[in-house]
């Protein structure tokens, strides 16, 4: 099967959607499918991948990490994409990629599916704080329902999001398809080497968070858990591995909770 995937985000941008797309792409290709991926161009990205078509994009106001595809940058390749004889279009983000993907599917008379990776209602207010939270939640529900009705099938990564879609009144068929983990990526871990690299005592009891340091991840909860655990285990250490827009907020919260010595931020390294 030949599949055209379209997304407003992909590597080198590091987040869960990029990782999910890369994981599914790798395993689908291993199963014999042909994948072409349309994603934004990123400044200073010199990577070359024959299966990835980079098109112009633009930054979101107030969000220097992300870019949105320019739909015209995709549609100008319509003749080329037609010649590739795709069997299916798979959309991964509900922004410009959604509009372009639905347009292409109709123009090429192809079925179109979309993965709803993120529960936007739960965190959109963190990124648009100048609008009322209830308004933003209603807008997220309305937009999700509208976009879900425009595709032939919807994919969600969890039973919780499956319930959300049903609660929204989405009538499109919804399938649960969790993003898997490649366990081979975890076989080379070396606690002693990691601790030596970061100047940590390897004998300390440790908790580890690995992921994007964003508000929707609710890392605040982990810091408050660490503060409670410190009362019983004074030497406890929470390691936060990742980067993101919530980093400064989390460091301030560590100071407020008095746990600066119990939390270590290591970035993406």
PDB file of C-alpha atoms in Angstrom:
ATOM      1  CA  UNK A   1       0.000   0.000   0.000  1.00  0.00           C
ATOM      2  CA  UNK A   2       1.172   3.527  -0.803  1.00  0.00           C
ATOM      3  CA  UNK A   3       0.350   5.995   1.958  1.00  0.00           C
ATOM      4  CA  UNK A   4       0.701   9.771   1.914  1.00  0.00           C
ATOM      5  CA  UNK A   5       1.156  11.168   5.430  1.00  0.00           C
ATOM      6  CA  UNK A   6       0.759  14.910   6.059  1.00  0.00           C
ATOM      7  CA  UNK A   7       1.748  16.702   9.263  1.00  0.00           C
ATOM      8  CA  UNK A   8       2.471  20.223  10.518  1.00  0.00           C
ATOM      9  CA  UNK A   9       5.231  18.806  12.704  1.00  0.00           C
ATOM     10  CA  UNK A  10       8.100  16.349  12.273  1.00  0.00           C
ATOM     11  CA  UNK A  11      11.769  15.962  13.113  1.00  0.00           C
ATOM     12  CA  UNK A  12      13.965  17.865  13.855  1.00  0.00           C
ATOM     13  CA  UNK A  13      11.106  19.266  15.991  1.00  0.00           C
ATOM     14  CA  UNK A  14      11.032  16.965  19.010  1.00  0.00           C
ATOM     15  CA  UNK A  15       7.626  16.084  20.458  1.00  0.00           C
ATOM     16  CA  UNK A  16       5.247  13.154  20.779  1.00  0.00           C
ATOM     17  CA  UNK A  17       3.633  13.624  17.364  1.00  0.00           C
ATOM     18  CA  UNK A  18       7.013  13.613  15.594  1.00  0.00           C
ATOM     19  CA  UNK A  19       8.014  10.469  17.486  1.00  0.00           C
ATOM     20  CA  UNK A  20       4.708   8.741  16.759  1.00  0.00           C
ATOM     21  CA  UNK A  21       4.909   9.486  13.040  1.00  0.00           C
ATOM     22  CA  UNK A  22       8.503   8.282  12.846  1.00  0.00           C
ATOM     23  CA  UNK A  23       7.634   5.083  14.728  1.00  0.00           C
ATOM     24  CA  UNK A  24       4.637   4.200  12.573  1.00  0.00           C
ATOM     25  CA  UNK A  25       6.494   5.115   9.404  1.00  0.00           C
ATOM     26  CA  UNK A  26       9.411   2.841  10.313  1.00  0.00           C
ATOM     27  CA  UNK A  27       7.242  -0.166  11.114  1.00  0.00           C
ATOM     28  CA  UNK A  28       4.871   0.331   8.175  1.00  0.00           C
ATOM     29  CA  UNK A  29       7.833   0.427   5.799  1.00  0.00           C
ATOM     30  CA  UNK A  30       9.241  -2.696   7.441  1.00  0.00           C
ATOM     31  CA  UNK A  31       5.894  -4.363   6.714  1.00  0.00           C
ATOM     32  CA  UNK A  32       6.248  -3.540   3.008  1.00  0.00           C
ATOM     33  CA  UNK A  33       4.229  -0.329   2.705  1.00  0.00           C
ATOM     34  CA  UNK A  34       5.510   2.747   0.860  1.00  0.00           C
ATOM     35  CA  UNK A  35       5.289   5.978   2.861  1.00  0.00           C
ATOM     36  CA  UNK A  36       5.663   9.544   1.609  1.00  0.00           C
ATOM     37  CA  UNK A  37       5.608  12.219   4.292  1.00  0.00           C
ATOM     38  CA  UNK A  38       4.819  15.904   3.712  1.00  0.00           C
ATOM     39  CA  UNK A  39       6.070  18.143   6.549  1.00  0.00           C
ATOM     40  CA  UNK A  40       7.345  21.714   7.039  1.00  0.00           C
ATOM     41  CA  UNK A  41      10.823  22.930   6.288  1.00  0.00           C
ATOM     42  CA  UNK A  42      12.777  23.919   9.398  1.00  0.00           C
ATOM     43  CA  UNK A  43      15.564  26.510   9.448  1.00  0.00           C
ATOM     44  CA  UNK A  44      19.058  25.047   9.428  1.00  0.00           C
ATOM     45  CA  UNK A  45      17.739  21.512   8.873  1.00  0.00           C
ATOM     46  CA  UNK A  46      20.046  19.889   6.337  1.00  0.00           C
ATOM     47  CA  UNK A  47      18.795  16.306   6.673  1.00  0.00           C
ATOM     48  CA  UNK A  48      18.060  14.405   3.467  1.00  0.00           C
ATOM     49  CA  UNK A  49      15.327  11.777   3.355  1.00  0.00           C
ATOM     50  CA  UNK A  50      13.922  10.647  -0.015  1.00  0.00           C
ATOM     51  CA  UNK A  51      10.631   9.690   1.631  1.00  0.00           C
ATOM     52  CA  UNK A  52      10.064  13.167   3.091  1.00  0.00           C
ATOM     53  CA  UNK A  53       8.806  16.135   1.065  1.00  0.00           C
ATOM     54  CA  UNK A  54       9.596  19.383   2.892  1.00  0.00           C
ATOM     55  CA  UNK A  55       7.411  22.356   2.010  1.00  0.00           C
ATOM     56  CA  UNK A  56       7.431  25.979   3.248  1.00  0.00           C
ATOM     57  CA  UNK A  57       5.795  26.784   6.561  1.00  0.00           C
ATOM     58  CA  UNK A  58       5.383  29.670   8.964  1.00  0.00           C
ATOM     59  CA  UNK A  59       5.796  30.084  12.708  1.00  0.00           C
ATOM     60  CA  UNK A  60       2.842  30.344  15.041  1.00  0.00           C
ATOM     61  CA  UNK A  61       2.643  33.674  16.900  1.00  0.00           C
ATOM     62  CA  UNK A  62       4.082  33.251  20.381  1.00  0.00           C
ATOM     63  CA  UNK A  63       5.259  29.691  19.671  1.00  0.00           C
ATOM     64  CA  UNK A  64       8.805  29.680  18.274  1.00  0.00           C
ATOM     65  CA  UNK A  65       9.012  25.877  18.360  1.00  0.00           C
ATOM     66  CA  UNK A  66       6.289  25.052  15.860  1.00  0.00           C
ATOM     67  CA  UNK A  67       5.536  25.748  12.226  1.00  0.00           C
ATOM     68  CA  UNK A  68       2.382  25.380  10.164  1.00  0.00           C
ATOM     69  CA  UNK A  69       2.459  24.154   6.589  1.00  0.00           C
ATOM     70  CA  UNK A  70       1.563  26.581   3.852  1.00  0.00           C
ATOM     71  CA  UNK A  71      -1.295  24.764   2.044  1.00  0.00           C
ATOM     72  CA  UNK A  72      -0.185  26.271  -1.244  1.00  0.00           C
ATOM     73  CA  UNK A  73       3.214  24.697  -0.734  1.00  0.00           C
ATOM     74  CA  UNK A  74       1.540  21.287  -0.701  1.00  0.00           C
ATOM     75  CA  UNK A  75      -0.988  21.848  -3.461  1.00  0.00           C
ATOM     76  CA  UNK A  76       1.645  22.977  -5.941  1.00  0.00           C
ATOM     77  CA  UNK A  77       2.919  19.387  -5.829  1.00  0.00           C
ATOM     78  CA  UNK A  78      -0.515  17.927  -6.648  1.00  0.00           C
ATOM     79  CA  UNK A  79       0.476  16.715 -10.129  1.00  0.00           C
ATOM     80  CA  UNK A  80       3.572  15.006  -8.747  1.00  0.00           C
ATOM     81  CA  UNK A  81       1.582  13.406  -5.927  1.00  0.00           C
ATOM     82  CA  UNK A  82      -1.052  12.210  -8.404  1.00  0.00           C
ATOM     83  CA  UNK A  83       1.592  10.283 -10.338  1.00  0.00           C
ATOM     84  CA  UNK A  84       2.600   8.367  -7.198  1.00  0.00           C
ATOM     85  CA  UNK A  85      -0.777   6.574  -7.166  1.00  0.00           C
ATOM     86  CA  UNK A  86      -1.417   6.641  -3.424  1.00  0.00           C
ATOM     87  CA  UNK A  87      -3.980   4.334  -1.856  1.00  0.00           C
ATOM     88  CA  UNK A  88      -4.623   6.432   1.253  1.00  0.00           C
ATOM     89  CA  UNK A  89      -3.995   9.833   2.833  1.00  0.00           C
ATOM     90  CA  UNK A  90      -3.214   9.947   6.560  1.00  0.00           C
ATOM     91  CA  UNK A  91      -3.381  13.328   8.330  1.00  0.00           C
ATOM     92  CA  UNK A  92      -1.577  13.804  11.646  1.00  0.00           C
ATOM     93  CA  UNK A  93      -2.323  17.392  12.748  1.00  0.00           C
ATOM     94  CA  UNK A  94      -5.565  19.409  12.781  1.00  0.00           C
ATOM     95  CA  UNK A  95      -4.127  22.599  11.318  1.00  0.00           C
ATOM     96  CA  UNK A  96      -2.968  23.373   7.779  1.00  0.00           C
ATOM     97  CA  UNK A  97      -2.184  19.697   7.256  1.00  0.00           C
ATOM     98  CA  UNK A  98      -5.842  18.840   7.858  1.00  0.00           C
ATOM     99  CA  UNK A  99      -7.117  21.329   5.292  1.00  0.00           C
ATOM    100  CA  UNK A 100      -4.571  20.308   2.671  1.00  0.00           C
ATOM    101  CA  UNK A 101      -5.049  16.593   3.338  1.00  0.00           C
ATOM    102  CA  UNK A 102      -8.829  16.724   2.974  1.00  0.00           C
ATOM    103  CA  UNK A 103      -8.492  18.842  -0.176  1.00  0.00           C
ATOM    104  CA  UNK A 104      -6.016  16.403  -1.719  1.00  0.00           C
ATOM    105  CA  UNK A 105      -8.142  13.392  -0.778  1.00  0.00           C
ATOM    106  CA  UNK A 106     -11.136  14.864  -2.560  1.00  0.00           C
ATOM    107  CA  UNK A 107      -9.079  15.983  -5.566  1.00  0.00           C
ATOM    108  CA  UNK A 108      -7.430  12.558  -5.921  1.00  0.00           C
ATOM    109  CA  UNK A 109     -10.551  10.596  -4.948  1.00  0.00           C
ATOM    110  CA  UNK A 110      -8.751   8.843  -2.093  1.00  0.00           C
ATOM    111  CA  UNK A 111      -9.886   7.719   1.362  1.00  0.00           C
ATOM    112  CA  UNK A 112      -8.535   9.878   4.172  1.00  0.00           C
ATOM    113  CA  UNK A 113      -7.905   9.043   7.831  1.00  0.00           C
ATOM    114  CA  UNK A 114      -6.693  11.287  10.615  1.00  0.00           C
ATOM    115  CA  UNK A 115      -4.936  10.604  13.906  1.00  0.00           C
ATOM    116  CA  UNK A 116      -6.076  12.771  16.807  1.00  0.00           C
ATOM    117  CA  UNK A 117      -2.875  12.787  18.834  1.00  0.00           C
ATOM    118  CA  UNK A 118      -3.639  15.477  21.399  1.00  0.00           C
ATOM    119  CA  UNK A 119      -6.496  16.332  23.760  1.00  0.00           C
ATOM    120  CA  UNK A 120      -6.529  20.036  22.882  1.00  0.00           C
ATOM    121  CA  UNK A 121      -9.425  20.955  25.123  1.00  0.00           C
ATOM    122  CA  UNK A 122      -7.364  20.119  28.206  1.00  0.00           C
ATOM    123  CA  UNK A 123      -4.472  22.479  27.544  1.00  0.00           C
ATOM    124  CA  UNK A 124      -5.256  25.024  24.818  1.00  0.00           C
ATOM    125  CA  UNK A 125      -5.720  27.752  27.465  1.00  0.00           C
ATOM    126  CA  UNK A 126      -2.023  27.485  28.363  1.00  0.00           C
ATOM    127  CA  UNK A 127      -1.113  28.756  24.892  1.00  0.00           C
ATOM    128  CA  UNK A 128      -3.879  31.341  24.404  1.00  0.00           C
ATOM    129  CA  UNK A 129      -4.177  32.745  27.934  1.00  0.00           C
ATOM    130  CA  UNK A 130      -5.742  36.049  26.837  1.00  0.00           C
ATOM    131  CA  UNK A 131      -9.043  34.353  25.885  1.00  0.00           C
ATOM    132  CA  UNK A 132     -11.542  32.856  28.364  1.00  0.00           C
ATOM    133  CA  UNK A 133     -10.801  29.215  29.131  1.00  0.00           C
ATOM    134  CA  UNK A 134     -14.408  28.084  28.697  1.00  0.00           C
ATOM    135  CA  UNK A 135     -14.581  29.727  25.270  1.00  0.00           C
ATOM    136  CA  UNK A 136     -11.373  27.972  24.196  1.00  0.00           C
ATOM    137  CA  UNK A 137     -12.634  24.600  25.421  1.00  0.00           C
ATOM    138  CA  UNK A 138     -15.869  24.974  23.466  1.00  0.00           C
ATOM    139  CA  UNK A 139     -13.929  26.071  20.386  1.00  0.00           C
ATOM    140  CA  UNK A 140     -11.650  23.019  20.663  1.00  0.00           C
ATOM    141  CA  UNK A 141     -14.647  20.697  20.915  1.00  0.00           C
ATOM    142  CA  UNK A 142     -16.380  22.324  17.952  1.00  0.00           C
ATOM    143  CA  UNK A 143     -13.283  22.248  15.745  1.00  0.00           C
ATOM    144  CA  UNK A 144     -12.462  18.641  16.650  1.00  0.00           C
ATOM    145  CA  UNK A 145     -16.000  17.491  15.896  1.00  0.00           C
ATOM    146  CA  UNK A 146     -16.065  19.384  12.595  1.00  0.00           C
ATOM    147  CA  UNK A 147     -12.724  18.017  11.418  1.00  0.00           C
ATOM    148  CA  UNK A 148     -13.519  14.459  12.512  1.00  0.00           C
ATOM    149  CA  UNK A 149     -16.648  14.521  10.374  1.00  0.00           C
ATOM    150  CA  UNK A 150     -14.566  15.489   7.318  1.00  0.00           C
ATOM    151  CA  UNK A 151     -12.502  12.257   7.247  1.00  0.00           C
ATOM    152  CA  UNK A 152     -13.400   8.648   6.586  1.00  0.00           C
ATOM    153  CA  UNK A 153     -11.934   7.268   9.784  1.00  0.00           C
ATOM    154  CA  UNK A 154     -10.402   8.629  12.954  1.00  0.00           C
ATOM    155  CA  UNK A 155      -7.504   7.117  14.921  1.00  0.00           C
ATOM    156  CA  UNK A 156      -6.839   7.853  18.600  1.00  0.00           C
ATOM    157  CA  UNK A 157      -3.973   6.564  20.774  1.00  0.00           C
ATOM    158  CA  UNK A 158      -6.015   5.673  23.872  1.00  0.00           C
ATOM    159  CA  UNK A 159      -9.384   4.538  25.170  1.00  0.00           C
ATOM    160  CA  UNK A 160      -9.644   7.860  27.032  1.00  0.00           C
ATOM    161  CA  UNK A 161      -9.547   9.815  23.763  1.00  0.00           C
ATOM    162  CA  UNK A 162     -11.953   7.333  22.213  1.00  0.00           C
ATOM    163  CA  UNK A 163     -14.436   8.269  24.931  1.00  0.00           C
ATOM    164  CA  UNK A 164     -13.747  11.970  24.342  1.00  0.00           C
ATOM    165  CA  UNK A 165     -14.661  11.592  20.666  1.00  0.00           C
ATOM    166  CA  UNK A 166     -17.910   9.866  21.549  1.00  0.00           C
ATOM    167  CA  UNK A 167     -18.699  12.518  24.168  1.00  0.00           C
ATOM    168  CA  UNK A 168     -18.126  15.179  21.501  1.00  0.00           C
ATOM    169  CA  UNK A 169     -20.726  13.518  19.313  1.00  0.00           C
ATOM    170  CA  UNK A 170     -18.273  12.420  16.606  1.00  0.00           C
ATOM    171  CA  UNK A 171     -20.059  10.046  14.241  1.00  0.00           C
ATOM    172  CA  UNK A 172     -17.005   9.015  12.221  1.00  0.00           C
ATOM    173  CA  UNK A 173     -15.715   5.524  13.029  1.00  0.00           C
ATOM    174  CA  UNK A 174     -12.934   5.720  15.636  1.00  0.00           C
ATOM    175  CA  UNK A 175     -10.151   3.166  16.113  1.00  0.00           C
ATOM    176  CA  UNK A 176      -7.695   2.949  19.018  1.00  0.00           C
ATOM    177  CA  UNK A 177      -4.097   2.532  17.859  1.00  0.00           C
ATOM    178  CA  UNK A 178      -1.512   3.267  20.582  1.00  0.00           C
ATOM    179  CA  UNK A 179       1.921   4.460  19.567  1.00  0.00           C
ATOM    180  CA  UNK A 180       4.242   1.607  20.417  1.00  0.00           C
ATOM    181  CA  UNK A 181       7.704   1.741  21.925  1.00  0.00           C
ATOM    182  CA  UNK A 182      10.763   0.263  20.283  1.00  0.00           C
ATOM    183  CA  UNK A 183      12.195  -1.588  23.271  1.00  0.00           C
ATOM    184  CA  UNK A 184      15.592  -1.876  21.598  1.00  0.00           C
ATOM    185  CA  UNK A 185      16.065   1.852  22.218  1.00  0.00           C
ATOM    186  CA  UNK A 186      16.124   1.170  25.969  1.00  0.00           C
ATOM    187  CA  UNK A 187      18.652  -1.662  26.052  1.00  0.00           C
ATOM    188  CA  UNK A 188      21.785   0.501  26.154  1.00  0.00           C
ATOM    189  CA  UNK A 189      20.984   2.379  29.351  1.00  0.00           C
ATOM    190  CA  UNK A 190      23.852   2.765  31.809  1.00  0.00           C
ATOM    191  CA  UNK A 191      22.969   4.303  35.176  1.00  0.00           C
ATOM    192  CA  UNK A 192      26.575   4.769  36.283  1.00  0.00           C
ATOM    193  CA  UNK A 193      27.590   6.459  33.044  1.00  0.00           C
ATOM    194  CA  UNK A 194      24.555   8.738  33.071  1.00  0.00           C
ATOM    195  CA  UNK A 195      25.133   9.813  36.669  1.00  0.00           C
ATOM    196  CA  UNK A 196      28.835  10.410  36.068  1.00  0.00           C
ATOM    197  CA  UNK A 197      28.010  12.553  33.030  1.00  0.00           C
ATOM    198  CA  UNK A 198      25.614  14.741  35.009  1.00  0.00           C
ATOM    199  CA  UNK A 199      27.492  14.782  38.313  1.00  0.00           C
ATOM    200  CA  UNK A 200      24.861  12.771  40.184  1.00  0.00           C
ATOM    201  CA  UNK A 201      25.179  10.221  42.941  1.00  0.00           C
ATOM    202  CA  UNK A 202      24.183   6.905  41.370  1.00  0.00           C
ATOM    203  CA  UNK A 203      23.103   5.565  44.757  1.00  0.00           C
ATOM    204  CA  UNK A 204      20.335   8.135  45.199  1.00  0.00           C
ATOM    205  CA  UNK A 205      16.761   6.887  44.747  1.00  0.00           C
ATOM    206  CA  UNK A 206      15.546   8.391  41.486  1.00  0.00           C
ATOM    207  CA  UNK A 207      12.365   9.099  39.585  1.00  0.00           C
ATOM    208  CA  UNK A 208      12.616   9.906  35.881  1.00  0.00           C
ATOM    209  CA  UNK A 209      10.382  11.839  33.494  1.00  0.00           C
ATOM    210  CA  UNK A 210      11.327  11.674  29.797  1.00  0.00           C
ATOM    211  CA  UNK A 211       9.316  13.769  27.384  1.00  0.00           C
ATOM    212  CA  UNK A 212       8.434  17.233  26.220  1.00  0.00           C
ATOM    213  CA  UNK A 213       8.502  19.791  29.008  1.00  0.00           C
ATOM    214  CA  UNK A 214       5.121  21.313  28.198  1.00  0.00           C
ATOM    215  CA  UNK A 215       2.194  22.496  30.285  1.00  0.00           C
ATOM    216  CA  UNK A 216      -0.152  19.793  29.011  1.00  0.00           C
ATOM    217  CA  UNK A 217       2.138  17.092  30.432  1.00  0.00           C
ATOM    218  CA  UNK A 218       1.209  18.219  33.960  1.00  0.00           C
ATOM    219  CA  UNK A 219       4.762  17.911  35.264  1.00  0.00           C
ATOM    220  CA  UNK A 220       3.647  20.187  38.104  1.00  0.00           C
ATOM    221  CA  UNK A 221       2.061  17.096  39.619  1.00  0.00           C
ATOM    222  CA  UNK A 222       5.396  15.238  39.567  1.00  0.00           C
ATOM    223  CA  UNK A 223       7.107  18.125  41.347  1.00  0.00           C
ATOM    224  CA  UNK A 224       4.450  18.120  44.051  1.00  0.00           C
ATOM    225  CA  UNK A 225       4.821  14.347  44.387  1.00  0.00           C
ATOM    226  CA  UNK A 226       8.588  14.810  44.761  1.00  0.00           C
ATOM    227  CA  UNK A 227       7.950  17.410  47.472  1.00  0.00           C
ATOM    228  CA  UNK A 228       5.774  14.934  49.380  1.00  0.00           C
ATOM    229  CA  UNK A 229       8.235  12.068  48.927  1.00  0.00           C
ATOM    230  CA  UNK A 230      11.094  14.246  50.171  1.00  0.00           C
ATOM    231  CA  UNK A 231       9.481  14.298  53.607  1.00  0.00           C
ATOM    232  CA  UNK A 232      10.016  10.535  53.869  1.00  0.00           C
ATOM    233  CA  UNK A 233      12.996  10.113  51.526  1.00  0.00           C
ATOM    234  CA  UNK A 234      15.110  13.291  51.879  1.00  0.00           C
ATOM    235  CA  UNK A 235      17.574  12.108  49.228  1.00  0.00           C
ATOM    236  CA  UNK A 236      14.959  11.459  46.511  1.00  0.00           C
ATOM    237  CA  UNK A 237      15.836  12.877  43.077  1.00  0.00           C
ATOM    238  CA  UNK A 238      13.415  13.587  40.224  1.00  0.00           C
ATOM    239  CA  UNK A 239      15.136  13.780  36.845  1.00  0.00           C
ATOM    240  CA  UNK A 240      13.303  15.722  34.141  1.00  0.00           C
ATOM    241  CA  UNK A 241      14.716  14.923  30.699  1.00  0.00           C
ATOM    242  CA  UNK A 242      13.409  17.096  27.887  1.00  0.00           C
ATOM    243  CA  UNK A 243      12.902  20.632  26.658  1.00  0.00           C
ATOM    244  CA  UNK A 244       9.837  22.776  26.199  1.00  0.00           C
ATOM    245  CA  UNK A 245       7.924  25.949  27.006  1.00  0.00           C
ATOM    246  CA  UNK A 246       7.140  24.991  30.629  1.00  0.00           C
ATOM    247  CA  UNK A 247      10.784  24.751  31.710  1.00  0.00           C
ATOM    248  CA  UNK A 248      11.057  28.204  33.317  1.00  0.00           C
ATOM    249  CA  UNK A 249       7.722  27.712  35.093  1.00  0.00           C
ATOM    250  CA  UNK A 250       8.839  24.358  36.511  1.00  0.00           C
ATOM    251  CA  UNK A 251      12.104  25.764  37.802  1.00  0.00           C
ATOM    252  CA  UNK A 252      10.191  28.531  39.576  1.00  0.00           C
ATOM    253  CA  UNK A 253       7.843  25.952  41.075  1.00  0.00           C
ATOM    254  CA  UNK A 254      10.835  23.987  42.392  1.00  0.00           C
ATOM    255  CA  UNK A 255      11.897  27.100  44.266  1.00  0.00           C
ATOM    256  CA  UNK A 256       8.416  27.642  45.671  1.00  0.00           C
ATOM    257  CA  UNK A 257       8.272  24.030  46.871  1.00  0.00           C
ATOM    258  CA  UNK A 258      11.813  24.126  48.238  1.00  0.00           C
ATOM    259  CA  UNK A 259      12.950  21.119  46.207  1.00  0.00           C
ATOM    260  CA  UNK A 260      15.725  22.609  44.058  1.00  0.00           C
ATOM    261  CA  UNK A 261      18.118  19.948  45.407  1.00  0.00           C
ATOM    262  CA  UNK A 262      15.650  17.154  44.636  1.00  0.00           C
ATOM    263  CA  UNK A 263      14.979  17.926  40.969  1.00  0.00           C
ATOM    264  CA  UNK A 264      17.520  17.835  38.156  1.00  0.00           C
ATOM    265  CA  UNK A 265      16.764  19.098  34.633  1.00  0.00           C
ATOM    266  CA  UNK A 266      18.965  17.483  31.990  1.00  0.00           C
ATOM    267  CA  UNK A 267      17.443  18.816  28.759  1.00  0.00           C
ATOM    268  CA  UNK A 268      17.442  16.572  25.705  1.00  0.00           C
ATOM    269  CA  UNK A 269      21.033  15.403  26.105  1.00  0.00           C
TER     270      UNK A 269
END
